[in-house]
CSV table of N, CA, C and O in Angstrom, one decimal:
chain,number,residue,atom,x,y,z
A,134,UNK,N,7.7,11.6,-10.3
A,134,UNK,CA,6.7,11.5,-11.1
A,134,UNK,C,5.2,10.9,-10.6
A,134,UNK,O,5.2,10.7,-9.4
A,135,UNK,N,4.5,10.4,-11.5
A,135,UNK,CA,3.2,10.0,-11.1
A,135,UNK,C,3.5,8.9,-10.3
A,135,UNK,O,2.6,8.6,-9.1
A,136,UNK,N,4.4,8.0,-11.0
A,136,UNK,CA,4.4,6.4,-9.9
A,136,UNK,C,5.0,6.8,-8.6
A,136,UNK,O,4.3,6.3,-7.6
A,137,UNK,N,6.0,7.7,-8.3
A,137,UNK,CA,6.4,8.0,-7.2
A,137,UNK,C,5.3,8.5,-6.2
A,137,UNK,O,5.1,8.1,-5.0
A,138,UNK,N,4.6,9.3,-6.8
A,138,UNK,CA,3.4,10.1,-6.0
A,138,UNK,C,2.6,9.2,-5.6
A,138,UNK,O,1.9,9.2,-4.5
A,139,UNK,N,2.1,8.1,-6.5
A,139,UNK,CA,1.2,7.2,-6.2
A,139,UNK,C,1.7,6.3,-5.1
A,139,UNK,O,0.8,5.9,-4.4
A,140,UNK,N,3.0,5.8,-5.2
A,140,UNK,CA,3.4,4.8,-4.1
A,140,UNK,C,3.6,5.7,-2.8
A,140,UNK,O,3.2,5.2,-1.7
A,141,UNK,N,3.8,7.0,-2.8
A,141,UNK,CA,3.7,7.7,-1.3
A,141,UNK,C,2.4,7.6,-0.8
A,141,UNK,O,2.1,7.6,0.3
A,142,UNK,N,1.2,7.9,-1.8
A,142,UNK,CA,0.0,8.0,-1.2
A,142,UNK,C,-0.3,6.5,-0.7
A,142,UNK,O,-1.0,6.5,0.3
A,143,UNK,N,-0.2,5.5,-1.4
A,143,UNK,CA,-0.1,4.3,-1.0
A,143,UNK,C,0.3,4.1,0.4
A,143,UNK,O,-0.2,3.4,1.5
A,144,UNK,N,1.6,4.3,0.5
A,144,UNK,CA,2.4,4.3,1.9
A,144,UNK,C,1.6,5.3,3.0
A,144,UNK,O,1.7,4.8,4.2
A,145,UNK,N,1.3,6.3,2.8
A,145,UNK,CA,0.5,7.3,3.6
A,145,UNK,C,-0.9,6.4,4.1
A,145,UNK,O,-1.1,6.4,5.2
A,146,UNK,N,-1.4,5.8,3.2
A,146,UNK,CA,-2.7,5.3,3.5
A,146,UNK,C,-2.5,3.8,4.6
A,146,UNK,O,-3.0,3.6,5.6
A,147,UNK,N,-1.1,3.1,4.2
A,147,UNK,CA,-0.6,2.3,5.1
A,147,UNK,C,-0.6,2.6,6.6
A,147,UNK,O,-1.1,2.1,7.5
A,148,UNK,N,0.3,3.6,6.7
A,148,UNK,CA,0.5,4.4,7.8
A,148,UNK,C,-0.6,4.5,8.8
A,148,UNK,O,-1.1,4.2,9.9
A,149,UNK,N,-1.7,5.1,8.1
A,149,UNK,CA,-2.9,5.8,8.5
A,149,UNK,C,-3.9,4.4,9.1
A,149,UNK,O,-4.5,4.5,10.0
A,150,UNK,N,-3.8,3.4,8.2
A,150,UNK,CA,-4.4,2.3,8.4
A,150,UNK,C,-4.2,1.6,9.5
A,150,UNK,O,-4.8,1.0,10.4
A,151,UNK,N,-2.7,1.6,9.7
A,151,UNK,CA,-2.0,0.9,10.7
A,151,UNK,C,-2.2,1.6,12.4
A,151,UNK,O,-2.4,1.0,13.2
A,152,UNK,N,-2.4,3.0,12.1
A,152,UNK,CA,-2.5,3.9,13.2
A,152,UNK,C,-3.9,3.4,13.8
A,152,UNK,O,-4.5,3.3,15.0
A,153,UNK,N,-5.0,3.2,12.8
A,153,UNK,CA,-6.4,2.9,12.9
A,153,UNK,C,-6.4,1.6,13.7
A,153,UNK,O,-7.2,1.4,14.7
A,154,UNK,N,-5.8,0.6,13.4
A,154,UNK,CA,-5.7,-0.5,13.7
A,154,UNK,C,-5.2,-0.7,15.5
A,154,UNK,O,-5.9,-1.1,16.3
A,155,UNK,N,-4.2,0.2,15.4
A,155,UNK,CA,-3.7,0.2,16.7
A,155,UNK,C,-4.4,1.1,17.8
A,155,UNK,O,-4.7,0.4,19.1
A,156,UNK,N,-5.0,2.0,17.5
A,156,UNK,CA,-6.0,2.7,18.2
A,156,UNK,C,-7.3,1.4,18.6
A,156,UNK,O,-7.6,1.7,19.9
A,157,UNK,N,-7.8,1.0,17.4
A,157,UNK,CA,-8.8,-0.1,18.0
A,157,UNK,C,-8.4,-1.1,18.7
A,157,UNK,O,-9.2,-1.5,19.7
A,158,UNK,N,-7.3,-1.4,18.9
A,158,UNK,CA,-6.7,-2.5,19.6
A,158,UNK,C,-6.5,-1.9,21.1
A,158,UNK,O,-7.2,-2.3,22.2
A,159,UNK,N,-6.2,-0.7,21.3
A,159,UNK,CA,-6.0,-0.1,22.3
A,159,UNK,C,-7.4,0.5,23.1
A,159,UNK,O,-7.5,0.2,24.2
A,160,UNK,N,-8.5,0.6,22.3
A,160,UNK,CA,-9.8,0.9,22.7
A,160,UNK,C,-10.4,-0.4,23.0
A,160,UNK,O,-11.8,-0.3,23.6
A,161,UNK,N,-9.6,-1.6,23.0
A,161,UNK,CA,-10.5,-2.8,23.4
A,161,UNK,C,-11.3,-3.3,22.3
A,161,UNK,O,-12.0,-4.5,22.6
A,162,UNK,N,-11.6,-2.9,21.0
A,162,UNK,CA,-12.1,-3.2,19.9
A,162,UNK,C,-11.6,-4.5,19.0
A,162,UNK,O,-12.2,-5.2,18.5
A,163,UNK,N,-10.4,-4.4,19.3
A,163,UNK,CA,-9.6,-5.8,18.4
A,163,UNK,C,-8.6,-6.3,19.5
A,163,UNK,O,-7.9,-5.7,20.4
A,164,UNK,N,-8.4,-7.7,19.1
A,164,UNK,CA,-7.4,-8.4,20.2
A,164,UNK,C,-6.1,-8.1,19.4
A,164,UNK,O,-5.9,-7.8,18.4
A,165,UNK,N,-5.1,-8.6,20.2
A,165,UNK,CA,-3.7,-8.4,19.8
A,165,UNK,C,-3.6,-9.3,18.4
A,165,UNK,O,-3.0,-8.8,17.3
A,166,UNK,N,-4.4,-10.5,18.3
A,166,UNK,CA,-4.1,-11.3,17.0
A,166,UNK,C,-4.8,-10.7,15.9
A,166,UNK,O,-4.5,-10.7,14.8
A,167,UNK,N,-6.3,-10.1,16.4
A,167,UNK,CA,-6.7,-9.3,15.3
A,167,UNK,C,-6.0,-8.1,14.8
A,167,UNK,O,-6.1,-7.8,13.6
A,168,UNK,N,-5.4,-7.4,15.6
A,168,UNK,CA,-4.6,-6.2,15.4
A,168,UNK,C,-3.6,-6.8,14.3
A,168,UNK,O,-3.3,-6.1,13.2
A,169,UNK,N,-2.9,-7.8,14.6
A,169,UNK,CA,-1.6,-8.1,13.8
A,169,UNK,C,-2.0,-8.8,12.3
A,169,UNK,O,-1.6,-8.5,11.4
A,170,UNK,N,-3.2,-9.4,12.5
A,170,UNK,CA,-3.9,-9.6,11.2
A,170,UNK,C,-4.5,-8.7,10.3
A,170,UNK,O,-4.2,-8.6,9.1
A,171,UNK,N,-4.9,-7.5,10.9
A,171,UNK,CA,-5.1,-6.3,10.1
A,171,UNK,C,-4.0,-5.8,9.7
A,171,UNK,O,-4.0,-5.3,8.4
A,172,UNK,N,-2.9,-5.7,10.4
A,172,UNK,CA,-1.7,-4.9,9.8
A,172,UNK,C,-1.1,-5.7,8.8
A,172,UNK,O,-0.5,-5.2,8.0
A,173,UNK,N,-1.3,-7.1,9.0
A,173,UNK,CA,-0.6,-8.1,7.9
A,173,UNK,C,-1.5,-8.0,6.4
A,173,UNK,O,-0.9,-7.9,5.4
A,174,UNK,N,-2.8,-7.7,6.6
A,174,UNK,CA,-3.6,-7.4,5.3
A,174,UNK,C,-3.5,-6.1,5.0
A,174,UNK,O,-3.5,-5.8,3.7
A,175,UNK,N,-3.1,-5.1,5.7
A,175,UNK,CA,-2.7,-3.8,5.1
A,175,UNK,C,-1.5,-3.7,4.2
A,175,UNK,O,-1.4,-3.4,3.3
A,176,UNK,N,-0.6,-4.7,4.9
A,176,UNK,CA,0.6,-4.7,4.0
A,176,UNK,C,0.5,-5.5,2.7
A,176,UNK,O,1.2,-5.0,2.0
A,177,UNK,N,-0.4,-6.7,2.9
A,177,UNK,CA,-0.5,-7.1,1.6
A,177,UNK,C,-1.1,-6.4,0.5
A,177,UNK,O,-1.0,-6.2,-0.8
A,178,UNK,N,-2.2,-5.6,1.0
A,178,UNK,CA,-2.7,-4.7,0.0
A,178,UNK,C,-1.7,-3.6,-0.5
A,178,UNK,O,-1.7,-3.3,-1.7
A,179,UNK,N,-0.8,-3.1,0.2
A,179,UNK,CA,0.1,-2.2,0.2
A,179,UNK,C,0.9,-2.9,-1.1
A,179,UNK,O,1.5,-2.3,-2.0
A,180,UNK,N,1.3,-4.2,-0.7
A,180,UNK,CA,2.3,-4.6,-2.0
A,180,UNK,C,1.4,-4.9,-3.1
A,180,UNK,O,2.1,-4.5,-4.3
A,181,UNK,N,0.5,-5.1,-3.2
A,181,UNK,CA,-0.5,-5.3,-4.4
A,181,UNK,C,-0.5,-4.0,-5.0
A,181,UNK,O,-0.3,-4.2,-6.3
A,182,UNK,N,-1.0,-3.0,-4.5
A,182,UNK,CA,-1.1,-1.9,-5.1
A,182,UNK,C,0.2,-1.1,-5.7
A,182,UNK,O,0.2,-0.4,-6.9
A,183,UNK,N,1.5,-1.4,-4.9
A,183,UNK,CA,2.6,-0.8,-5.4
A,183,UNK,C,2.9,-1.5,-6.6
A,183,UNK,O,3.7,-1.1,-7.7
A,184,UNK,N,2.7,-3.1,-6.7
A,184,UNK,CA,2.8,-3.7,-7.8
A,184,UNK,C,2.0,-3.2,-9.1
A,184,UNK,O,2.5,-3.4,-10.1
A,185,UNK,N,0.9,-2.9,-8.8
A,185,UNK,CA,0.1,-2.4,-9.7
A,185,UNK,C,0.6,-1.5,-10.5
A,185,UNK,O,0.7,-0.9,-11.9
A,186,UNK,N,1.2,-0.4,-9.6
A,186,UNK,CA,1.9,0.9,-10.0
A,186,UNK,C,3.3,0.7,-10.8
A,186,UNK,O,3.3,1.1,-12.1
A,187,UNK,N,4.0,-0.4,-10.4
A,187,UNK,CA,5.2,-0.7,-11.2
A,187,UNK,C,4.7,-1.5,-12.5
A,187,UNK,O,5.4,-1.2,-13.4
A,188,UNK,N,3.8,-2.1,-12.5
A,188,UNK,CA,3.2,-2.8,-13.7
A,188,UNK,C,2.8,-1.8,-14.7
A,188,UNK,O,3.1,-1.9,-16.0
A,189,UNK,N,2.0,-0.7,-14.2
A,189,UNK,CA,1.6,0.3,-15.2
A,189,UNK,C,2.8,1.1,-15.5
A,189,UNK,O,2.9,1.5,-17.0
A,190,UNK,N,3.7,1.3,-15.1
A,190,UNK,CA,5.1,2.0,-15.2
A,190,UNK,C,5.6,1.2,-16.3
A,190,UNK,O,5.9,1.7,-17.4
A,191,UNK,N,5.7,0.1,-16.1
A,191,UNK,CA,6.6,-0.7,-17.1
A,191,UNK,C,5.9,-1.0,-18.4
A,191,UNK,O,6.4,-0.9,-19.5
A,192,UNK,N,4.6,-1.0,-18.3
A,192,UNK,CA,3.7,-1.3,-19.6
A,192,UNK,C,4.1,0.2,-20.5
A,192,UNK,O,4.1,0.0,-21.6
A,193,UNK,N,3.9,1.2,-19.8
A,193,UNK,CA,4.1,2.7,-20.5
A,193,UNK,C,5.4,2.7,-21.0
A,193,UNK,O,5.7,3.3,-22.1
A,194,UNK,N,6.5,2.3,-20.2
A,194,UNK,CA,7.7,2.0,-20.8
A,194,UNK,C,8.1,1.3,-21.9
A,194,UNK,O,8.6,1.9,-23.1
A,195,UNK,N,7.4,0.3,-22.1
A,195,UNK,CA,7.3,-0.7,-23.2
A,195,UNK,C,6.7,0.2,-24.4
A,195,UNK,O,7.1,-0.1,-25.5
A,196,UNK,N,5.6,0.7,-24.1
A,196,UNK,CA,4.9,1.3,-25.0
A,196,UNK,C,5.4,2.4,-25.7
A,196,UNK,O,5.5,2.4,-27.1
A,197,UNK,N,6.4,3.0,-24.9
A,197,UNK,CA,7.2,4.2,-25.4
A,197,UNK,C,8.3,3.7,-26.2
A,197,UNK,O,8.6,4.3,-27.2
A,198,UNK,N,9.0,2.7,-25.9
A,198,UNK,CA,10.0,2.2,-26.7
A,198,UNK,C,9.5,1.4,-28.0
A,198,UNK,O,10.4,1.5,-28.8
A,199,UNK,N,8.3,1.1,-28.2
A,199,UNK,CA,8.0,0.4,-29.3
A,199,UNK,C,7.6,1.4,-30.3
A,199,UNK,O,7.3,1.1,-31.6
A,200,UNK,N,7.6,2.9,-29.8
A,200,UNK,CA,7.3,3.8,-31.0
A,200,UNK,C,8.5,4.3,-31.7
A,200,UNK,O,9.6,4.0,-31.6
């Protein structure tokens, strides 16, 4: 459904973002510490947005059950 598709897109963005961070580190634009910090931030954003998707699904489920 919609929620699973949204989560897949979020995870794809995480994958692409982590690849970019790795590329920037290999290119000398980021230190190893900056790279780790960037990946940690990407993971936190991933959790945040997956949580928002879950919350929307739960809200809709309750809405349907109240009818």
